[in-house]
Coordinates of C-alpha atoms in Angstrom, one line a residue:
M1 CA 22.9 20.7 9.9
S2 CA 20.3 18.1 8.5
V3 CA 18.9 14.1 8.4
L4 CA 19.8 12.4 5.3
V5 CA 18.8 9.3 4.2
V6 CA 20.5 7.0 1.4
G7 CA 19.5 3.3 1.2
L8 CA 17.7 0.6 -0.3
S9 CA 15.4 -2.2 0.9
H10 CA 13.1 -4.9 -0.2
K11 CA 10.9 -2.8 -1.4
S12 CA 13.4 -1.3 -3.4
A13 CA 16.2 -4.1 -4.5
P14 CA 16.1 -7.3 -5.7
V15 CA 17.4 -10.0 -3.1
E16 CA 21.1 -10.6 -5.3
T17 CA 21.6 -6.6 -4.6
L18 CA 20.5 -6.9 -1.0
E19 CA 23.1 -9.5 -0.8
R20 CA 25.6 -7.4 -2.4
A21 CA 25.2 -4.8 -0.1
A22 CA 25.2 -5.7 3.3
V23 CA 27.8 -5.1 5.3
S24 CA 28.5 -6.2 8.9
G25 CA 31.9 -6.4 11.1
D26 CA 34.8 -4.7 10.2
T27 CA 33.7 -3.8 6.9
L28 CA 30.3 -1.9 8.6
G29 CA 33.2 -0.1 11.2
K30 CA 35.1 0.8 7.9
L31 CA 32.1 2.4 5.9
L32 CA 30.8 4.3 8.7
R33 CA 34.0 5.4 10.0
D34 CA 34.4 6.9 5.7
I35 CA 31.4 8.1 5.9
A36 CA 32.1 10.4 9.1
H37 CA 35.1 11.9 7.6
L38 CA 33.7 13.2 4.3
P39 CA 33.5 16.2 4.1
D40 CA 29.3 17.2 4.4
T41 CA 28.6 14.9 7.1
A42 CA 28.8 15.3 10.8
E43 CA 27.9 11.6 12.1
T44 CA 26.1 8.4 11.1
F45 CA 24.8 5.3 12.0
V46 CA 24.2 2.4 9.4
I47 CA 21.1 -0.3 9.3
S48 CA 22.2 -3.1 8.0
T49 CA 20.0 -6.1 7.9
C50 CA 18.6 -9.3 5.8
N51 CA 16.0 -7.0 3.9
R52 CA 17.4 -3.1 4.1
V53 CA 20.9 -0.9 4.3
E54 CA 20.0 2.5 5.3
V55 CA 22.7 5.0 6.0
Y56 CA 21.4 8.0 8.3
A57 CA 24.0 10.9 8.2
E58 CA 23.4 14.9 9.6
V59 CA 24.8 16.7 6.5
G60 CA 25.2 19.9 5.8
R61 CA 24.4 19.7 2.4
F62 CA 22.1 17.5 0.3
H63 CA 24.4 17.1 -2.9
G64 CA 27.2 16.8 -1.7
G65 CA 26.2 14.3 1.2
V66 CA 24.1 12.2 -1.3
N67 CA 26.8 11.9 -3.5
G68 CA 29.4 10.5 -1.6
I69 CA 27.5 8.0 0.6
C70 CA 26.3 7.0 -2.5
E71 CA 29.9 6.8 -3.7
L72 CA 30.7 4.9 -0.7
L73 CA 28.3 2.5 -1.1
A74 CA 29.1 1.5 -4.6
R75 CA 33.1 1.2 -3.2
H76 CA 32.1 -0.9 -0.4
S77 CA 29.7 -3.2 -1.6
G78 CA 31.4 -3.9 -5.2
I79 CA 28.2 -3.0 -6.6
P80 CA 28.9 -0.4 -9.8
A81 CA 27.5 2.7 -9.0
G82 CA 25.1 2.9 -12.1
E83 CA 23.6 -0.6 -11.1
L84 CA 23.4 0.6 -7.5
T85 CA 21.6 3.9 -8.2
A86 CA 18.4 2.0 -9.8
S87 CA 17.9 0.8 -6.2
L88 CA 18.8 3.6 -3.9
Y89 CA 15.9 6.2 -2.6
V90 CA 16.9 8.9 -0.4
H91 CA 15.1 11.1 2.2
Y92 CA 15.8 14.2 3.9
E93 CA 15.1 16.3 6.2
D94 CA 11.4 15.8 7.6
R95 CA 10.6 12.4 5.6
A96 CA 14.1 11.0 7.2
V97 CA 13.1 11.1 10.3
Q98 CA 9.6 10.0 9.8
H99 CA 11.0 7.1 8.0
L100 CA 13.3 5.7 10.8
L101 CA 10.4 6.2 13.0
A102 CA 8.0 3.5 10.2
V103 CA 11.3 1.4 10.5
A104 CA 11.1 1.2 14.1
S105 CA 8.2 1.0 14.4
G106 CA 7.5 -2.0 12.2
L107 CA 5.8 -0.5 9.5
D108 CA 8.6 -0.4 6.5
S109 CA 9.1 -4.2 7.4
M110 CA 9.0 -6.7 5.1
V111 CA 6.4 -8.8 7.2
V112 CA 4.7 -5.9 8.9
G113 CA 4.7 -5.4 12.8
E114 CA 7.7 -7.6 13.2
D115 CA 9.8 -7.0 16.6
Q116 CA 13.5 -8.0 15.1
V117 CA 14.0 -4.6 13.9
L118 CA 13.8 -2.7 16.8
G119 CA 16.3 -4.8 18.1
Q120 CA 18.2 -3.8 14.7
V121 CA 18.1 -0.3 15.1
R122 CA 19.5 -0.3 18.5
A123 CA 22.1 -2.8 17.6
A124 CA 23.1 0.0 14.3
L125 CA 22.8 3.0 17.2
K126 CA 25.5 1.1 19.6
A127 CA 27.4 0.2 16.5
A128 CA 27.9 3.6 15.6
D129 CA 28.8 4.9 19.2
D130 CA 31.3 2.2 19.3
Y131 CA 33.2 3.5 16.4
G132 CA 33.2 7.0 17.1
T133 CA 30.3 7.8 14.3
L134 CA 27.4 8.6 16.4
G135 CA 26.6 12.1 17.9
R136 CA 24.0 13.7 19.8
S137 CA 21.7 14.9 17.2
L138 CA 21.3 11.0 15.7
R139 CA 21.4 10.0 19.3
D140 CA 18.6 11.7 20.2
L141 CA 16.9 11.0 17.1
G142 CA 17.6 7.3 17.5
R143 CA 16.0 7.6 21.2
I144 CA 12.6 9.0 19.6
A145 CA 12.6 6.4 17.2
L146 CA 13.6 3.3 20.2
R147 CA 10.5 5.0 21.9
T148 CA 8.4 5.0 19.4
G149 CA 9.1 1.3 18.1
K150 CA 8.2 0.4 21.9
R151 CA 5.1 2.3 22.0
A152 CA 4.2 1.1 18.9
R153 CA 4.0 -2.7 20.3
A154 CA 2.8 -2.0 23.5
E155 CA 0.0 0.3 22.5
T156 CA -1.2 -1.9 19.6
G157 CA -1.9 -4.9 18.2
I158 CA 0.3 -4.5 15.4
D159 CA 2.5 -8.0 16.7
R160 CA -0.1 -9.7 18.8
L161 CA 0.2 -12.9 16.7
G162 CA 3.7 -13.1 16.8
I163 CA 4.3 -12.0 13.4
S164 CA 8.4 -12.6 12.2
L165 CA 10.5 -13.6 9.0
V166 CA 10.1 -16.8 11.3
S167 CA 6.6 -17.5 11.9
V168 CA 5.4 -16.1 8.8
G169 CA 7.9 -19.1 6.6
V170 CA 7.3 -21.3 9.0
E171 CA 3.3 -21.2 8.1
L172 CA 4.0 -20.8 4.8
A173 CA 6.5 -24.2 4.5
A174 CA 3.7 -25.9 6.7
S175 CA 1.3 -25.5 3.6
R176 CA 4.0 -26.6 1.5
L177 CA 4.6 -29.8 3.0
G178 CA 0.6 -31.0 3.6
P179 CA -1.9 -30.6 6.6
T180 CA -1.0 -32.8 9.6
G181 CA -4.5 -33.3 10.9
A182 CA -3.4 -30.9 13.9
T183 CA -4.6 -28.2 15.5
Q184 CA -0.3 -27.3 15.2
L185 CA 1.2 -26.5 11.8
L186 CA 4.4 -28.9 12.6
T187 CA 2.5 -31.7 14.1
G188 CA 4.4 -35.2 13.4
R189 CA 7.2 -33.2 11.7
D190 CA 11.3 -33.3 12.1
V191 CA 12.7 -29.8 11.7
L192 CA 16.7 -28.8 11.0
V193 CA 17.3 -25.9 11.8
V194 CA 21.1 -24.9 10.5
G195 CA 22.6 -21.7 12.8
A196 CA 23.0 -20.8 16.0
G197 CA 22.2 -16.5 15.9
G198 CA 19.5 -14.8 17.0
M199 CA 17.0 -15.7 14.1
S200 CA 18.4 -19.6 14.3
G201 CA 17.1 -19.5 18.0
L202 CA 13.4 -17.4 17.1
A203 CA 13.3 -20.7 14.6
V204 CA 14.1 -23.4 16.7
A205 CA 11.8 -21.4 19.5
T206 CA 8.6 -21.0 16.2
A207 CA 8.8 -24.4 15.7
A208 CA 9.0 -25.9 18.6
R209 CA 5.5 -24.1 19.3
A210 CA 4.3 -25.3 16.2
G211 CA 4.9 -28.6 17.6
A212 CA 7.5 -30.1 15.7
A213 CA 8.4 -34.1 16.6
R214 CA 11.5 -33.2 16.4
I215 CA 14.3 -30.5 16.7
A216 CA 18.1 -30.5 15.3
V217 CA 20.6 -27.8 15.2
A218 CA 23.5 -27.8 13.0
N219 CA 26.0 -25.3 13.4
R220 CA 29.6 -24.9 12.9
T221 CA 30.4 -24.1 16.6
R222 CA 28.7 -27.2 18.4
S223 CA 28.4 -24.8 21.8
R224 CA 26.4 -22.8 20.5
A225 CA 24.1 -24.9 19.1
E226 CA 24.1 -27.5 22.1
R227 CA 22.8 -24.1 24.6
L228 CA 20.5 -23.5 21.0
A229 CA 19.2 -26.7 21.3
A230 CA 19.1 -27.4 24.8
G231 CA 16.5 -24.9 25.3
A232 CA 13.6 -27.0 23.3
G233 CA 14.8 -30.2 24.2
G234 CA 16.3 -30.6 20.6
V235 CA 19.5 -32.5 19.7
V236 CA 22.9 -31.5 17.9
V237 CA 24.0 -32.9 14.4
D238 CA 27.8 -32.3 13.4
F239 CA 27.9 -29.7 10.5
A240 CA 29.5 -32.2 8.5
D241 CA 26.6 -34.6 8.7
L242 CA 23.9 -32.3 6.6
P243 CA 23.2 -34.5 4.4
A244 CA 22.0 -37.2 7.0
A245 CA 20.4 -34.3 8.5
I246 CA 18.6 -33.2 5.9
A247 CA 17.2 -36.8 4.6
G248 CA 15.8 -37.3 8.1
A249 CA 14.1 -33.7 8.2
G250 CA 10.3 -32.4 6.5
L251 CA 11.6 -28.6 7.0
V252 CA 14.9 -27.5 7.4
I253 CA 15.0 -23.6 8.7
S254 CA 18.6 -22.2 7.3
C255 CA 19.9 -18.7 8.5
T256 CA 23.6 -18.8 8.9
G257 CA 26.1 -15.4 8.7
A258 CA 27.9 -17.3 6.0
A259 CA 28.8 -15.4 2.8
G260 CA 28.4 -18.3 0.4
A261 CA 25.8 -21.4 -0.4
V262 CA 26.0 -23.7 2.8
I263 CA 22.9 -26.2 1.6
T264 CA 23.9 -27.2 -1.5
G265 CA 22.7 -29.1 -4.7
Q266 CA 24.8 -31.6 -5.0
M267 CA 24.0 -32.3 -0.7
V268 CA 20.2 -32.3 -0.6
G269 CA 20.0 -34.5 -4.4
A270 CA 22.6 -37.1 -1.6
A271 CA 19.8 -36.7 1.1
L272 CA 17.1 -37.2 -1.3
D273 CA 18.3 -40.8 -2.6
Q274 CA 18.1 -41.7 1.9
R275 CA 14.1 -40.7 1.3
P276 CA 10.8 -42.0 0.8
A277 CA 10.0 -41.0 -3.1
G278 CA 7.7 -38.4 -3.1
A279 CA 8.2 -37.3 0.0
P280 CA 8.5 -33.3 0.2
L281 CA 11.1 -31.3 1.6
V282 CA 10.9 -27.7 2.8
L283 CA 13.8 -26.2 2.6
L284 CA 12.9 -22.1 4.2
D285 CA 16.3 -19.5 3.5
L286 CA 16.3 -17.2 5.7
A287 CA 19.8 -16.0 5.3
M288 CA 21.2 -13.3 4.0
P289 CA 23.6 -13.4 1.9
R290 CA 21.2 -16.8 1.0
D291 CA 22.5 -19.9 2.4
V292 CA 20.6 -22.5 0.4
D293 CA 22.3 -22.9 -3.8
P294 CA 19.6 -21.6 -6.1
A295 CA 19.7 -25.1 -7.9
V296 CA 17.9 -27.3 -5.0
A297 CA 14.9 -25.9 -6.6
D298 CA 14.8 -27.9 -9.8
L299 CA 15.2 -31.4 -7.7
P300 CA 12.2 -33.1 -8.0
D301 CA 10.1 -33.3 -4.4
V302 CA 11.3 -29.9 -3.0
S303 CA 10.6 -26.5 -2.2
V304 CA 12.8 -23.5 -1.1
I305 CA 11.3 -20.5 0.4
G306 CA 13.8 -17.5 0.5
L307 CA 13.0 -13.9 1.8
D308 CA 11.9 -12.3 -1.6
E309 CA 8.8 -14.9 -1.6
L310 CA 7.9 -13.3 1.6
R311 CA 8.0 -9.7 0.9
G312 CA 5.0 -7.9 2.1
T313 CA 3.4 -10.8 4.1
G314 CA 1.8 -9.5 7.4
E315 CA -0.2 -6.6 7.1
A316 CA -3.6 -8.4 6.3
A317 CA -3.1 -10.6 9.2
V318 CA -2.3 -7.6 11.4
G319 CA -4.9 -5.8 10.5
A320 CA -5.7 -2.1 8.7
A321 CA -6.9 -1.0 12.2
E322 CA -3.6 -1.6 13.8
V323 CA -1.0 -0.1 11.5
A324 CA -3.6 2.9 11.5
A325 CA -3.2 3.0 14.7
V326 CA 1.1 2.5 14.7
R327 CA 0.7 5.7 11.9
A328 CA -0.7 7.8 14.5
I329 CA 1.6 7.2 17.3
V330 CA 4.6 7.6 14.8
E331 CA 2.9 11.2 13.3
E332 CA 2.7 11.7 17.3
E333 CA 6.2 11.2 17.9
F334 CA 7.5 13.1 14.8
A335 CA 5.8 16.0 15.9
A336 CA 6.9 16.2 19.1
Y337 CA 10.5 15.3 17.9
G338 CA 9.8 18.7 15.3
S339 CA 8.8 21.2 18.1
A340 CA 11.3 19.6 20.2
V341 CA 14.2 20.2 17.9
R342 CA 12.8 23.7 16.7
A343 CA 12.6 24.8 20.8
A344 CA 16.6 23.7 20.7
Q345 CA 17.3 25.4 18.4
V346 CA 16.6 29.1 19.9
T347 CA 18.8 27.8 23.2
P348 CA 21.9 29.2 22.0
T349 CA 20.1 32.9 21.4
V350 CA 18.5 32.7 24.9
V351 CA 22.0 32.3 26.0
A352 CA 23.6 34.9 24.3
L353 CA 21.1 37.1 25.1
R354 CA 22.0 35.8 29.6
A355 CA 25.3 36.4 29.2
K356 CA 24.9 39.7 27.4
A357 CA 22.9 40.6 30.3
A358 CA 25.5 39.7 32.9
T359 CA 28.2 41.5 31.2
V360 CA 26.1 45.1 31.1
V361 CA 25.2 43.7 34.8
D362 CA 29.0 43.7 35.7
A363 CA 30.2 46.7 33.9
E364 CA 27.3 49.2 36.0
L365 CA 28.1 47.3 39.3
E366 CA 31.7 47.6 39.3
R367 CA 31.2 51.6 37.9
L368 CA 28.7 51.8 40.9
G369 CA 31.1 50.1 43.2
G370 CA 33.7 52.8 42.7
R371 CA 31.3 55.2 43.2
L372 CA 29.9 53.8 46.4
S373 CA 32.9 52.9 47.8
E374 CA 34.0 56.9 47.8
H375 CA 31.0 56.9 50.2
G376 CA 31.7 54.3 52.8
V377 CA 29.6 52.3 52.0
S378 CA 30.8 48.3 53.1
G379 CA 31.6 45.5 50.8
H380 CA 28.3 43.5 52.9
A381 CA 26.3 46.5 51.7
L382 CA 27.8 46.5 47.8
E383 CA 27.0 42.4 47.6
E384 CA 23.7 43.1 48.4
I385 CA 23.1 45.5 46.5
A386 CA 24.8 43.4 43.0
Q387 CA 22.4 40.6 44.4
T388 CA 19.7 42.5 44.1
V389 CA 20.4 43.7 40.3
R390 CA 21.2 40.9 39.4
R391 CA 18.2 38.9 40.8
V392 CA 16.4 42.0 39.1
V393 CA 17.7 41.4 35.4
D394 CA 16.7 37.4 35.8
K395 CA 13.2 38.1 36.4
L396 CA 13.2 40.2 33.6
L397 CA 14.4 37.7 31.3
H398 CA 12.9 35.1 32.5
A399 CA 9.5 35.7 30.9
P400 CA 10.5 36.6 27.6
T401 CA 12.9 33.9 27.7
V402 CA 10.6 30.7 28.1
R403 CA 8.0 32.3 26.1
V404 CA 10.0 32.9 23.7
K405 CA 11.5 28.4 23.7
E406 CA 7.7 28.1 23.8
L407 CA 7.2 29.8 20.7
A408 CA 10.1 28.4 18.9
S409 CA 8.4 24.7 19.3
S410 CA 5.5 25.5 16.9
P411 CA 6.1 26.1 12.9
G412 CA 7.6 28.8 11.8
G413 CA 8.7 29.2 15.5
E414 CA 11.9 30.1 13.8
E415 CA 10.9 33.9 13.1
Y416 CA 10.8 34.1 17.1
E417 CA 14.1 33.4 17.3
A418 CA 15.1 36.3 14.8
A419 CA 12.7 39.0 16.9
L420 CA 15.0 38.2 19.7
R421 CA 17.9 39.1 18.1
V422 CA 17.2 42.4 16.9
L423 CA 15.3 43.5 19.5
F424 CA 18.4 43.3 22.0
D425 CA 20.7 43.8 19.5
L426 CA 22.4 40.7 19.5
N427 CA 25.7 40.1 17.7
P428 CA 25.5 37.2 15.7
R429 CA 29.2 36.2 16.2
A430 CA 27.8 35.8 20.4
V431 CA 24.9 33.1 19.2
E432 CA 27.3 31.5 16.4
A433 CA 29.9 31.1 19.5
V434 CA 27.1 28.9 21.6
T435 CA 26.3 26.7 18.9
R436 CA 29.8 25.4 18.2
A437 CA 30.3 25.3 22.3
E438 CA 27.3 22.7 21.8
V439 CA 25.7 24.5 25.2
E440 CA 23.3 21.3 26.5
T441 CA 20.0 21.8 25.2
P442 CA 17.1 20.1 26.6
D443 CA 16.6 16.1 26.1
I444 CA 14.1 15.6 23.5
T445 CA 13.3 11.9 24.6
D446 CA 13.5 9.2 27.2
Q447 CA 16.6 7.6 28.0
E448 CA 15.4 4.1 28.0
G449 CA 15.1 3.5 24.5
S450 CA 19.5 3.6 24.1
Q451 CA 19.5 0.7 26.6

């Protein structure tokens, strides 16, 4: 089995395609189960965010896995296969592993170094676990990806500026609103946040840090809006009063999970009638699919900033040196992962060897016991002899089995595993039986990342 990635992201697809391809809730569960039931797939998880939809799977055949996953992505998204294929990319084996580590580290994000992707990877693994599609192989890979992401942020300054989609978007929005004459970007500005999810929480916190004069939160569920607003000393407005709330704001940040437009051209037009002529209004749309009707951008004195405008931002601010440092961590963790996987592959052979040795020892002890009992040797003496023989065999096998595991962890290590089978004349079926039984293998990552 090998790791396969089939996906699309902000680098390969337009926002409109990403909107249609995104999956969540019951749709995500159905997609996971359908992928897991493909004939060439053993386990899977799916990362679906505002700027990427990626299927990770353990597959037995490359072409069978790719074809099956592509068909399911097209079916669940409603995008014709030919149209979807133009936006897809595929990574296999080593490239697939390296890609996941880069994603978790923030290197592949729309805003390089942003923090949210680490939580998104963790959520994807948990969802797959909840739906029963995550197995040992991808769980271990997920753990090392989370560990890599944590190391990237703890050991480098890739996130030292607090860069995220929200902060970069707010900075761009502030430039559209014009200078405030203060050191903080939003000093004297009123901000309206539409939505009350995780991204909305980041928007409220970012606006508060940027010195917003007043923060209002609108959400269909008022209790959630109240909790969010309370943390920043903000106020809550009824969702039905959005036009009036927009009229009173300089910056509107929208990030709901709605399936269609939440802020329409008619709504913003009504809000403009209540504003001073020429007063700029900026709408920062961080939702996927989009919350703001594209027609809003055609209204006078209105600027709309969407996810497509934030593509590729962040790396210059973070600095090339920090990006290089994160890439070094990714390569280090990838090398460690490869060594551990290669070492684990020799385990069934080692177990089969010890099982064969135990069988030979038991047979010889039984034969010896029959002979010695004829000469009056006691049961206690026979037990001592048996323990001695087993210790001798264990000691003889210890060094070569430990050494073969060490050698197997290096590139080309499979040759040592093959040599072990030949030298000890191991039955291939015995090794396969151990593999099927999923004999416990050494843990290849720490456990912290799974929490």
